[in-house]
mmCIF file of C-alpha atoms in Angstrom:
data_model
loop_
_atom_site.group_PDB
_atom_site.id
_atom_site.type_symbol
_atom_site.label_atom_id
_atom_site.label_comp_id
_atom_site.label_asym_id
_atom_site.label_seq_id
_atom_site.Cartn_x
_atom_site.Cartn_y
_atom_site.Cartn_z
ATOM 1 C CA UNK F 19 96.325 -47.404 70.488
ATOM 2 C CA UNK F 20 96.800 -50.971 71.460
ATOM 3 C CA UNK F 21 100.225 -52.182 72.958
ATOM 4 C CA UNK F 22 101.659 -54.267 70.235
ATOM 5 C CA UNK F 23 102.627 -57.795 71.319
ATOM 6 C CA UNK F 24 105.461 -59.487 69.438
ATOM 7 C CA UNK F 25 104.700 -62.139 66.997
ATOM 8 C CA UNK F 26 100.960 -62.216 67.857
ATOM 9 C CA UNK F 27 99.661 -63.007 64.376
ATOM 10 C CA UNK F 28 102.390 -65.662 63.511
ATOM 11 C CA UNK F 29 101.667 -67.186 66.932
ATOM 12 C CA UNK F 30 97.877 -67.421 65.984
ATOM 13 C CA UNK F 31 98.423 -69.067 62.591
ATOM 14 C CA UNK F 32 101.051 -71.390 63.899
ATOM 15 C CA UNK F 33 98.686 -72.509 66.720
ATOM 16 C CA UNK F 34 95.722 -73.014 64.445
ATOM 17 C CA UNK F 35 97.844 -75.083 62.149
ATOM 18 C CA UNK F 36 99.343 -77.186 64.850
ATOM 19 C CA UNK F 37 96.015 -77.836 66.817
ATOM 20 C CA UNK F 38 93.927 -77.964 63.629
ATOM 21 C CA UNK F 39 91.596 -75.527 65.364
ATOM 22 C CA UNK F 40 89.904 -72.912 63.065
ATOM 23 C CA UNK F 41 90.009 -69.300 62.765
ATOM 24 C CA UNK F 42 88.039 -66.406 61.259
ATOM 25 C CA UNK F 43 89.367 -63.079 59.910
ATOM 26 C CA UNK F 44 87.271 -60.013 58.934
ATOM 27 C CA UNK F 45 88.746 -58.228 55.880
ATOM 28 C CA UNK F 46 88.012 -54.564 55.752
ATOM 29 C CA UNK F 47 88.419 -52.658 52.721
ATOM 30 C CA UNK F 48 89.481 -48.970 53.314
ATOM 31 C CA UNK F 49 88.050 -47.534 49.942
ATOM 32 C CA UNK F 50 84.357 -48.638 51.087
ATOM 33 C CA UNK F 51 82.173 -46.756 53.440
ATOM 34 C CA UNK F 52 81.719 -48.953 56.540
ATOM 35 C CA UNK F 53 79.896 -48.105 59.655
ATOM 36 C CA UNK F 54 82.083 -49.677 62.434
ATOM 37 C CA UNK F 55 79.742 -48.604 65.323
ATOM 38 C CA UNK F 56 77.531 -51.716 64.368
ATOM 39 C CA UNK F 57 80.542 -53.919 65.108
ATOM 40 C CA UNK F 58 81.284 -52.650 68.659
ATOM 41 C CA UNK F 59 80.482 -56.243 69.742
ATOM 42 C CA UNK F 60 83.368 -57.912 67.791
ATOM 43 C CA UNK F 61 85.891 -57.410 70.396
ATOM 44 C CA UNK F 62 84.268 -59.950 72.678
ATOM 45 C CA UNK F 63 83.073 -62.236 69.905
ATOM 46 C CA UNK F 64 85.964 -64.637 69.297
ATOM 47 C CA UNK F 65 86.978 -63.093 65.999
ATOM 48 C CA UNK F 66 90.652 -64.063 65.653
ATOM 49 C CA UNK F 67 92.051 -61.151 63.294
ATOM 50 C CA UNK F 68 91.016 -58.093 61.340
ATOM 51 C CA UNK F 69 92.654 -57.624 57.958
ATOM 52 C CA UNK F 70 92.643 -54.117 56.310
ATOM 53 C CA UNK F 71 93.498 -53.626 52.648
ATOM 54 C CA UNK F 72 92.420 -54.682 49.281
ATOM 55 C CA UNK F 73 93.058 -54.918 45.545
ATOM 56 C CA UNK F 74 92.998 -51.144 45.250
ATOM 57 C CA UNK F 75 96.519 -49.515 45.302
ATOM 58 C CA UNK F 76 95.287 -46.429 47.051
ATOM 59 C CA UNK F 77 96.460 -45.230 50.555
ATOM 60 C CA UNK F 78 93.383 -42.871 51.208
ATOM 61 C CA UNK F 79 91.467 -43.661 54.243
ATOM 62 C CA UNK F 80 93.832 -46.368 55.004
ATOM 63 C CA UNK F 81 95.193 -44.904 58.344
ATOM 64 C CA UNK F 82 91.788 -43.501 59.426
ATOM 65 C CA UNK F 83 90.341 -47.033 58.771
ATOM 66 C CA UNK F 84 92.722 -48.803 61.088
ATOM 67 C CA UNK F 85 91.990 -45.909 63.660
ATOM 68 C CA UNK F 86 88.295 -46.496 63.572
ATOM 69 C CA UNK F 87 88.692 -50.263 63.673
ATOM 70 C CA UNK F 88 90.992 -49.798 66.860
ATOM 71 C CA UNK F 89 87.744 -48.417 68.501
ATOM 72 C CA UNK F 90 85.859 -51.773 68.074
ATOM 73 C CA UNK F 91 88.633 -54.347 67.953
ATOM 74 C CA UNK F 92 89.662 -54.710 71.661
ATOM 75 C CA UNK F 93 92.571 -56.921 71.890
ATOM 76 C CA UNK F 94 92.014 -58.516 68.442
ATOM 77 C CA UNK F 95 95.143 -58.056 66.066
ATOM 78 C CA UNK F 96 94.962 -55.876 63.191
ATOM 79 C CA UNK F 97 97.043 -57.011 60.112
ATOM 80 C CA UNK F 98 97.627 -55.234 56.830
ATOM 81 C CA UNK F 99 96.682 -57.006 53.695
ATOM 82 C CA UNK F 100 98.444 -54.658 51.407
ATOM 83 C CA UNK F 101 97.147 -53.529 47.814
ATOM 84 C CA UNK F 102 100.388 -51.773 47.251
ATOM 85 C CA UNK F 103 103.403 -50.555 49.022
ATOM 86 C CA UNK F 104 101.380 -47.303 49.841
ATOM 87 C CA UNK F 105 99.215 -49.252 51.968
ATOM 88 C CA UNK F 106 101.462 -49.222 55.406
ATOM 89 C CA UNK F 107 100.704 -48.033 58.724
ATOM 90 C CA UNK F 108 102.639 -48.396 62.087
ATOM 91 C CA UNK F 109 99.250 -48.318 63.689
ATOM 92 C CA UNK F 110 98.420 -51.999 62.726
ATOM 93 C CA UNK F 111 99.970 -54.954 64.507
ATOM 94 C CA UNK F 112 101.618 -56.930 61.476
ATOM 95 C CA UNK F 113 101.641 -57.154 57.792
ATOM 96 C CA UNK F 114 101.213 -60.030 55.432
ATOM 97 C CA UNK F 115 104.409 -59.130 53.227
ATOM 98 C CA UNK F 116 103.091 -60.900 50.299
ATOM 99 C CA UNK F 117 104.203 -61.958 46.916
ATOM 100 C CA UNK F 118 101.844 -62.810 44.149
ATOM 101 C CA UNK F 119 103.427 -66.104 43.116
ATOM 102 C CA UNK F 120 100.390 -67.269 41.214
ATOM 103 C CA UNK F 121 101.523 -64.442 38.411
ATOM 104 C CA UNK F 122 104.349 -63.582 36.553
ATOM 105 C CA UNK F 123 104.214 -59.818 36.973
ATOM 106 C CA UNK F 124 107.391 -58.534 38.367
ATOM 107 C CA UNK F 125 105.633 -55.470 39.993
ATOM 108 C CA UNK F 126 103.980 -57.784 42.520
ATOM 109 C CA UNK F 127 106.547 -60.609 42.850
ATOM 110 C CA UNK F 128 109.232 -58.191 43.928
ATOM 111 C CA UNK F 129 109.135 -54.417 42.895
ATOM 112 C CA UNK F 130 106.261 -53.424 45.247
ATOM 113 C CA UNK F 131 107.884 -55.283 48.247
ATOM 114 C CA UNK F 132 111.309 -53.468 47.391
ATOM 115 C CA UNK F 133 109.400 -50.154 47.822
ATOM 116 C CA UNK F 134 107.844 -51.174 50.805
ATOM 117 C CA UNK F 135 110.842 -52.846 52.696
ATOM 118 C CA UNK F 136 112.379 -49.809 54.278
ATOM 119 C CA UNK F 137 109.147 -48.470 55.740
ATOM 120 C CA UNK F 138 108.108 -51.734 56.940
ATOM 121 C CA UNK F 139 111.360 -52.277 58.715
ATOM 122 C CA UNK F 140 111.083 -48.838 60.464
ATOM 123 C CA UNK F 141 107.321 -49.363 61.350
ATOM 124 C CA UNK F 142 108.095 -52.252 63.779
ATOM 125 C CA UNK F 143 105.107 -54.236 62.265
ATOM 126 C CA UNK F 144 105.390 -57.968 62.565
ATOM 127 C CA UNK F 145 106.221 -59.209 59.279
ATOM 128 C CA UNK F 146 104.592 -62.487 57.828
ATOM 129 C CA UNK F 147 106.305 -63.719 54.668
ATOM 130 C CA UNK F 148 103.221 -65.028 52.597
ATOM 131 C CA UNK F 149 102.831 -66.378 49.298
ATOM 132 C CA UNK F 150 99.689 -64.990 47.808
ATOM 133 C CA UNK F 151 98.043 -67.456 45.152
ATOM 134 C CA UNK F 152 95.067 -66.498 43.096
ATOM 135 C CA UNK F 153 92.828 -69.585 42.194
ATOM 136 C CA UNK F 154 89.390 -69.617 40.877
ATOM 137 C CA UNK F 155 87.291 -71.029 37.927
ATOM 138 C CA UNK F 156 88.398 -68.534 35.546
ATOM 139 C CA UNK F 157 86.491 -65.443 36.955
ATOM 140 C CA UNK F 158 88.278 -62.013 36.236
ATOM 141 C CA UNK F 159 87.854 -59.723 39.240
ATOM 142 C CA UNK F 160 89.444 -56.491 40.634
ATOM 143 C CA UNK F 161 92.448 -58.235 42.143
ATOM 144 C CA UNK F 162 93.349 -59.598 38.545
ATOM 145 C CA UNK F 163 92.847 -56.244 36.835
ATOM 146 C CA UNK F 164 94.989 -54.338 39.282
ATOM 147 C CA UNK F 165 97.725 -56.932 39.320
ATOM 148 C CA UNK F 166 97.657 -57.837 35.694
ATOM 149 C CA UNK F 167 97.864 -61.384 36.132
ATOM 150 C CA UNK F 168 95.542 -64.330 35.605
ATOM 151 C CA UNK F 169 94.221 -66.744 38.462
ATOM 152 C CA UNK F 170 95.294 -70.377 38.494
ATOM 153 C CA UNK F 171 92.550 -72.843 37.823
ATOM 154 C CA UNK F 172 90.558 -74.700 40.553
ATOM 155 C CA UNK F 173 91.107 -77.669 38.237
ATOM 156 C CA UNK F 174 94.788 -77.741 38.096
ATOM 157 C CA UNK F 175 95.717 -78.943 41.456
ATOM 158 C CA UNK F 176 99.359 -80.087 40.693
ATOM 159 C CA UNK F 177 100.423 -76.954 39.299
ATOM 160 C CA UNK F 178 98.714 -75.010 42.214
ATOM 161 C CA UNK F 179 100.752 -77.433 44.468
ATOM 162 C CA UNK F 180 104.141 -76.723 42.580
ATOM 163 C CA UNK F 181 103.522 -73.001 42.975
ATOM 164 C CA UNK F 182 102.942 -73.355 46.580
ATOM 165 C CA UNK F 183 106.052 -75.558 47.138
ATOM 166 C CA UNK F 184 108.233 -73.216 45.117
ATOM 167 C CA UNK F 185 106.836 -70.370 47.463
ATOM 168 C CA UNK F 186 108.048 -72.671 50.481
ATOM 169 C CA UNK F 187 111.362 -73.508 49.070
ATOM 170 C CA UNK F 188 111.931 -69.534 48.555
ATOM 171 C CA UNK F 189 111.347 -69.052 52.281
ATOM 172 C CA UNK F 190 107.391 -68.143 52.470
ATOM 173 C CA UNK F 191 106.017 -69.414 55.821
ATOM 174 C CA UNK F 192 102.281 -68.756 55.179
ATOM 175 C CA UNK F 193 100.181 -69.092 52.286
ATOM 176 C CA UNK F 194 96.935 -67.162 51.144
ATOM 177 C CA UNK F 195 94.721 -68.908 48.736
ATOM 178 C CA UNK F 196 92.208 -66.405 47.323
ATOM 179 C CA UNK F 197 89.595 -66.719 44.761
ATOM 180 C CA UNK F 198 89.267 -62.986 44.576
ATOM 181 C CA UNK F 199 86.900 -60.371 46.218
ATOM 182 C CA UNK F 200 83.241 -60.856 44.941
ATOM 183 C CA UNK F 201 84.082 -64.283 43.443
ATOM 184 C CA UNK F 202 81.053 -66.610 42.682
ATOM 185 C CA UNK F 203 82.805 -69.887 43.367
ATOM 186 C CA UNK F 204 85.637 -70.022 46.238
ATOM 187 C CA UNK F 205 89.008 -71.939 46.171
ATOM 188 C CA UNK F 206 88.068 -75.453 45.614
ATOM 189 C CA UNK F 207 88.434 -77.851 48.705
ATOM 190 C CA UNK F 208 90.610 -80.010 46.506
ATOM 191 C CA UNK F 209 93.057 -77.387 46.128
ATOM 192 C CA UNK F 210 92.916 -76.322 49.765
ATOM 193 C CA UNK F 211 93.490 -79.830 50.773
ATOM 194 C CA UNK F 212 96.354 -80.381 48.223
ATOM 195 C CA UNK F 213 98.378 -77.253 49.247
ATOM 196 C CA UNK F 214 97.996 -78.018 52.924
ATOM 197 C CA UNK F 215 99.514 -81.405 52.467
ATOM 198 C CA UNK F 216 102.259 -80.198 50.396
ATOM 199 C CA UNK F 217 103.508 -77.264 52.261
ATOM 200 C CA UNK F 218 102.490 -78.139 55.639
ATOM 201 C CA UNK F 219 102.252 -74.472 56.831
ATOM 202 C CA UNK F 220 99.517 -72.187 57.872
ATOM 203 C CA UNK F 221 97.055 -71.693 55.290
ATOM 204 C CA UNK F 222 94.489 -68.720 54.799
ATOM 205 C CA UNK F 223 91.731 -68.926 52.547
ATOM 206 C CA UNK F 224 89.472 -66.161 50.974
ATOM 207 C CA UNK F 225 87.155 -65.217 48.467
ATOM 208 C CA UNK F 226 83.777 -66.430 47.548
ATOM 209 C CA UNK F 227 82.865 -67.672 50.888
ATOM 210 C CA UNK F 228 79.369 -66.580 50.905
ATOM 211 C CA UNK F 229 77.557 -68.714 53.132
ATOM 212 C CA UNK F 230 78.433 -71.136 56.296
ATOM 213 C CA UNK F 231 78.424 -74.270 54.166
ATOM 214 C CA UNK F 232 81.217 -72.966 52.051
ATOM 215 C CA UNK F 233 83.121 -71.896 55.073
ATOM 216 C CA UNK F 234 82.622 -75.254 56.822
ATOM 217 C CA UNK F 235 84.006 -76.991 53.570
ATOM 218 C CA UNK F 236 87.040 -74.829 53.544
ATOM 219 C CA UNK F 237 87.585 -75.800 57.246
ATOM 220 C CA UNK F 238 87.302 -79.551 56.482
ATOM 221 C CA UNK F 239 89.651 -79.204 53.588
ATOM 222 C CA UNK F 240 92.387 -77.583 55.639
ATOM 223 C CA UNK F 241 92.030 -74.263 55.894
ATOM 224 C CA UNK F 242 93.497 -72.678 59.189
ATOM 225 C CA UNK F 243 92.202 -69.237 58.919
ATOM 226 C CA UNK F 244 89.101 -68.104 56.685
ATOM 227 C CA UNK F 245 88.703 -64.613 55.575
ATOM 228 C CA UNK F 246 85.463 -62.914 54.964
ATOM 229 C CA UNK F 247 84.972 -59.492 53.572
ATOM 230 C CA UNK F 248 82.070 -58.999 50.780
ATOM 231 C CA UNK F 249 79.688 -61.443 52.467
ATOM 232 C CA UNK F 250 79.953 -59.140 55.842
ATOM 233 C CA UNK F 251 79.564 -56.020 53.960
ATOM 234 C CA UNK F 252 76.245 -57.245 52.435
ATOM 235 C CA UNK F 253 75.085 -58.877 55.563
ATOM 236 C CA UNK F 254 76.848 -57.935 58.900
ATOM 237 C CA UNK F 255 75.042 -60.447 60.864
ATOM 238 C CA UNK F 256 76.848 -63.090 58.710
ATOM 239 C CA UNK F 257 80.011 -62.571 60.734
ATOM 240 C CA UNK F 258 78.022 -63.830 63.930
ATOM 241 C CA UNK F 259 76.694 -66.585 62.357
ATOM 242 C CA UNK F 260 80.196 -67.766 60.941
ATOM 243 C CA UNK F 261 81.741 -67.188 64.360
ATOM 244 C CA UNK F 262 78.957 -69.596 65.996
ATOM 245 C CA UNK F 263 80.054 -72.148 63.272
ATOM 246 C CA UNK F 264 83.700 -71.746 64.242
ATOM 247 C CA UNK F 265 82.868 -72.429 67.926
ATOM 248 C CA UNK F 266 80.923 -75.249 67.162
ATOM 249 C CA UNK F 267 83.675 -76.570 64.854
ATOM 250 C CA UNK F 268 86.254 -76.240 67.157
ATOM 251 C CA UNK F 269 84.436 -77.647 69.990
ATOM 252 C CA UNK F 270 83.709 -80.844 68.013
ATOM 253 C CA UNK F 271 87.242 -81.271 67.491
ATOM 254 C CA UNK F 272 88.009 -81.164 71.143
ATOM 255 C CA UNK F 273 85.213 -83.550 71.925
ATOM 256 C CA UNK F 274 86.282 -85.960 69.211
#
C-alpha cells in the first residue's frame, strides 16, 4: 500500500487550474474485467490520476480493483469516483465527494452522501467537495438510468452556468462535467468554457472523449483534467496517445 500524502489530489487540481497546465485521469470501472498487467508502464507515463468507480452502485470487486491498480500505479494517486455510498475504501488516496447538482433526485443530492459521511471521515481519505453535472445532447445512458435524472443540455449554457454557480455558492470547490460513459458526443466546448469562467475552480471533464482531437478541444476550452474510461477499454494504446498530446500541449504553453 502506498503512503498517503495529505491533499495530493486537491494540490494537483489546484495547480493545474492555476498554471493552465492540463492533466489526464484514467477512469477504471470495477464492474468490468480489466487486465491491469498491460498497464504496468503507467507508473512512469506522466498520468496524473486514476479514478475508480462508475455509475453502478455495486461494491463488488471495488476493493480488489484498487489493490490491483496499486501494483501498477506507482506514485499516481488513486481517487474514488463513487457510484454509491457502498463504493468506499481506505486503500485509496482520495474521494470525489459529489452531489449530482444537475438533477433533482434527493438520493444523489444528499441521501447517498449522508450514508457515506461517517465512513469517509473514519477512512482518512482526502475529501474533495465536487459538483457533478451531467451534460450532453440528450443521450440517456447508464448514469441517467441509475440516478433517475436527466442530463442538462449542451445547448443551454446559461442554465449549466447557473447550476455550477449555485454549487460554488453551496461550497463546492471542484466541478465534474460529464457527458456520461459511452456518450457519442462530449460536453460541448461552449459549456466547458462558460463554466470555467463562471466558477473559476478546477474543472474535470469526462464522457465521449473518444479521440485526441476531442481531448485537445476540451483542453482549449478550459478543462483542467480530462477523464478517459471507455476509450481506453476499447484501445489501451489510446492512453499513451493522449498522454503524448498532454505533454505536447503543456510544453507549448511553456514555450509561448
